[in-house]
Amino acid sequence: MDDLPIELLTHICSFACTDGGATARALSLACWQLHQAVRPVRFFSVALVPNHNSLAENAAQVLASIEAERVLVGSPDAGAKVRHLFITTVSRQRQPTGHDTAGPVFTLLRAVARDLISLAVIGFPYDGLESFNNVIFPALRELTTYGLMTNRYLLGGRRDADGCALYPALERFHGYDEVLSHFEDMDKDAPRLTHLRFSEVSSLDWHWFSCGTRSLMYRTLPMRGFTAGDAPAVFPYVRYVAIQPIPPPDQEDPSWRSELSHHFQYVRGMWNLLSWADPTGPLISILPPDESLGVESASERRVRLAKEDWLSRLQGGDGCWAGMREYSRGARERDLPEYLFPPELLAHLR
């Protein structure tokens, strides 16, 4: 290693610093030579998760380290750059409290926005919309969001003063649960989207997708029987759309039979309505609901899956985009598939 040039060592380290920051920290503490080699890629990927410190404290520490690194190299445009960022407030070790504030997180996002390639923000419960206006992510290519406030400050109601697109390079968007009500104006903010995925779509959220000519379905997907003037394609580059419904109701719930009937109608309506999509248009997939709760809570599972997908993508994998063709909706497939509604549940409706 002593004979290798520092540039080559940095290139090697860049392949290891794709786990949210743990490897980069370990390498920078190993020896002086590795410390120097890892400096340009030390903040390549950063995962902000509450531990013994709050999310705000961790964000402030990361920001202080980035600013210190930029001072050392003598230029705010050089030195440490965050390319991939994962943020969540959900943690078994620490729950959000009144002492957790959004300020340092928004400050960090503003500081790294121009360099980000992927961003995942899961379950951010704080309101700071006013302080986040006019922040543009010029290089961002992948965005994952979950949570009312997260969707509000990243998708809805936030506009650049000059009318510029907030995500001009964004290609892939993945949103969880009740995201569609905030998605109406994304054609202006992210005009180059090619991949859309909506996970844990409830019957209420499905309404925003499918109902009316202002819905995402009619404005995004070419529909048989409609002319281009009736249903303009607001996302002309979209090639893949994946939709994952919520799981069937829990049988331990006293009202599960009535909820099961409602769930069946909603899933069947989803399956049938998509048969109107033009087969020459984007590939549409209806994915199996995720029922792998186990010992995790729903929020803990969501964070784990989102982080696994985020890590997979920055390490070159498919992440949440795997298996889309396997579950694509064929025009002649009229029967509701068993993976969406198993026969044993169907028996309870008779």
Short mmCIF file of C-alpha atoms in Angstrom, two decimals, residues 199-338:
data_model
loop_
_atom_site.label_atom_id
_atom_site.label_comp_id
_atom_site.label_asym_id
_atom_site.label_seq_id
_atom_site.Cartn_x
_atom_site.Cartn_y
_atom_site.Cartn_z
CA SER A 199 -45.65 1.83 -2.14
CA GLU A 200 -48.32 1.08 0.50
CA VAL A 201 -51.02 2.70 -1.63
CA SER A 202 -54.31 2.79 0.29
CA SER A 203 -57.76 3.13 -1.24
CA LEU A 204 -57.70 6.84 -0.35
CA ASP A 205 -54.35 7.36 -2.06
CA TRP A 206 -55.54 5.32 -5.04
CA HIS A 207 -58.27 7.94 -5.51
CA TRP A 208 -55.59 10.57 -6.19
CA PHE A 209 -53.99 8.24 -8.72
CA SER A 210 -57.03 7.10 -10.68
CA CYS A 211 -60.06 9.39 -10.28
CA GLY A 212 -60.74 12.31 -12.59
CA THR A 213 -58.87 13.85 -15.50
CA ARG A 214 -56.49 15.65 -13.08
CA SER A 215 -55.37 12.33 -11.61
CA LEU A 216 -51.84 11.06 -12.11
CA MET A 217 -53.06 8.06 -14.09
CA TYR A 218 -54.88 10.02 -16.78
CA ARG A 219 -52.15 12.65 -17.03
CA THR A 220 -49.22 10.22 -17.09
CA LEU A 221 -50.23 6.95 -18.73
CA PRO A 222 -51.47 6.69 -22.33
CA MET A 223 -55.05 5.35 -22.07
CA ARG A 224 -56.85 3.41 -24.80
CA GLY A 225 -59.85 5.35 -26.07
CA PHE A 226 -58.40 8.76 -25.17
CA THR A 227 -56.69 11.14 -27.57
CA ALA A 228 -53.52 13.00 -26.67
CA GLY A 229 -55.59 16.14 -26.20
CA ASP A 230 -57.84 14.39 -23.67
CA ALA A 231 -54.97 13.02 -21.59
CA PRO A 232 -51.74 14.97 -22.14
CA ALA A 233 -48.62 13.17 -20.98
CA VAL A 234 -47.19 15.42 -18.29
CA PHE A 235 -44.28 13.02 -17.77
CA PRO A 236 -43.34 12.25 -21.38
CA TYR A 237 -40.26 10.23 -20.42
CA VAL A 238 -41.89 7.81 -17.95
CA ARG A 239 -41.08 4.19 -18.86
CA TYR A 240 -41.97 2.29 -15.66
CA VAL A 241 -44.73 2.73 -13.09
CA ALA A 242 -44.92 0.39 -10.08
CA ILE A 243 -47.80 0.39 -7.58
CA GLN A 244 -47.81 -1.61 -4.35
CA PRO A 245 -51.13 -1.80 -2.46
CA ILE A 246 -51.39 -2.08 1.29
CA PRO A 247 -51.76 -5.60 2.77
CA PRO A 248 -55.22 -7.08 3.47
CA PRO A 249 -56.72 -6.29 6.91
CA ASP A 250 -55.51 -8.20 9.94
CA GLN A 251 -57.84 -11.10 10.83
CA GLU A 252 -57.46 -10.24 14.53
CA ASP A 253 -59.34 -6.99 13.91
CA PRO A 254 -63.05 -7.43 14.90
CA SER A 255 -64.20 -5.62 11.74
CA TRP A 256 -61.81 -7.40 9.42
CA ARG A 257 -64.56 -9.06 7.31
CA SER A 258 -66.13 -5.75 6.31
CA GLU A 259 -62.69 -4.24 5.73
CA LEU A 260 -61.76 -7.30 3.66
CA SER A 261 -64.68 -6.64 1.31
CA HIS A 262 -63.60 -3.01 0.94
CA HIS A 263 -60.00 -4.10 0.33
CA PHE A 264 -61.09 -6.61 -2.33
CA GLN A 265 -63.09 -3.98 -4.23
CA TYR A 266 -60.18 -1.52 -4.08
CA VAL A 267 -57.55 -4.03 -5.27
CA ARG A 268 -59.82 -5.45 -7.99
CA GLY A 269 -60.63 -1.95 -9.17
CA MET A 270 -56.92 -1.17 -9.32
CA TRP A 271 -56.24 -4.31 -11.38
CA ASN A 272 -59.15 -3.75 -13.77
CA LEU A 273 -58.65 -0.02 -14.29
CA LEU A 274 -55.06 -0.46 -15.36
CA SER A 275 -56.24 -2.69 -18.20
CA TRP A 276 -57.21 0.55 -19.95
CA ALA A 277 -53.58 1.60 -20.12
CA ASP A 278 -52.16 1.61 -23.64
CA PRO A 279 -49.88 -1.45 -23.99
CA THR A 280 -47.47 0.66 -26.04
CA GLY A 281 -47.05 3.04 -23.11
CA PRO A 282 -45.01 2.67 -19.91
CA LEU A 283 -44.62 -0.74 -18.28
CA ILE A 284 -47.07 -0.93 -15.35
CA SER A 285 -46.47 -3.28 -12.43
CA ILE A 286 -48.76 -4.02 -9.49
CA LEU A 287 -46.46 -5.43 -6.85
CA PRO A 288 -47.34 -7.84 -4.01
CA PRO A 289 -48.19 -6.13 -0.71
CA ASP A 290 -45.46 -6.28 1.89
CA GLU A 291 -46.67 -8.40 4.83
CA SER A 292 -43.26 -9.08 6.42
CA LEU A 293 -43.87 -7.25 9.68
CA GLY A 294 -42.40 -9.85 12.04
CA VAL A 295 -41.21 -8.27 15.29
CA GLU A 296 -40.83 -4.86 13.65
CA SER A 297 -43.34 -2.07 13.77
CA ALA A 298 -44.65 -0.76 10.45
CA SER A 299 -42.45 2.32 10.67
CA GLU A 300 -39.33 0.30 11.56
CA ARG A 301 -39.96 -2.04 8.63
CA ARG A 302 -40.44 0.89 6.30
CA VAL A 303 -37.14 2.46 7.39
CA ARG A 304 -35.28 -0.85 7.04
CA LEU A 305 -36.63 -1.50 3.55
CA ALA A 306 -36.03 2.06 2.40
CA LYS A 307 -32.44 1.99 3.65
CA GLU A 308 -31.78 -1.41 2.07
CA ASP A 309 -33.10 -0.09 -1.26
CA TRP A 310 -31.04 3.10 -0.94
CA LEU A 311 -27.85 1.15 -0.21
CA SER A 312 -28.55 -1.29 -3.02
CA ARG A 313 -28.93 1.50 -5.54
CA LEU A 314 -25.73 3.34 -4.59
CA GLN A 315 -23.85 0.01 -4.68
CA GLY A 316 -25.10 -0.67 -8.21
CA GLY A 317 -28.11 -2.88 -7.47
CA ASP A 318 -31.77 -2.61 -8.49
CA GLY A 319 -33.12 -1.65 -5.07
CA CYS A 320 -36.88 -1.07 -5.06
CA TRP A 321 -36.96 -1.35 -8.87
CA ALA A 322 -36.32 -5.11 -8.91
CA GLY A 323 -39.04 -7.48 -10.18
CA MET A 324 -41.11 -4.89 -12.03
CA ARG A 325 -41.47 -6.96 -15.19
CA GLU A 326 -42.44 -10.06 -13.19
CA TYR A 327 -45.55 -8.31 -11.87
CA SER A 328 -46.48 -6.26 -14.93
CA ARG A 329 -50.15 -6.05 -15.87
CA GLY A 330 -51.01 -7.78 -19.15
CA ALA A 331 -53.94 -6.52 -21.20
CA ARG A 332 -55.57 -9.98 -21.34
CA GLU A 333 -55.13 -10.85 -17.68
CA ARG A 334 -58.65 -10.33 -16.38
CA ASP A 335 -58.55 -12.41 -13.19
CA LEU A 336 -57.17 -10.86 -10.03
CA PRO A 337 -53.84 -12.63 -9.35
CA GLU A 338 -53.45 -14.69 -6.18
#
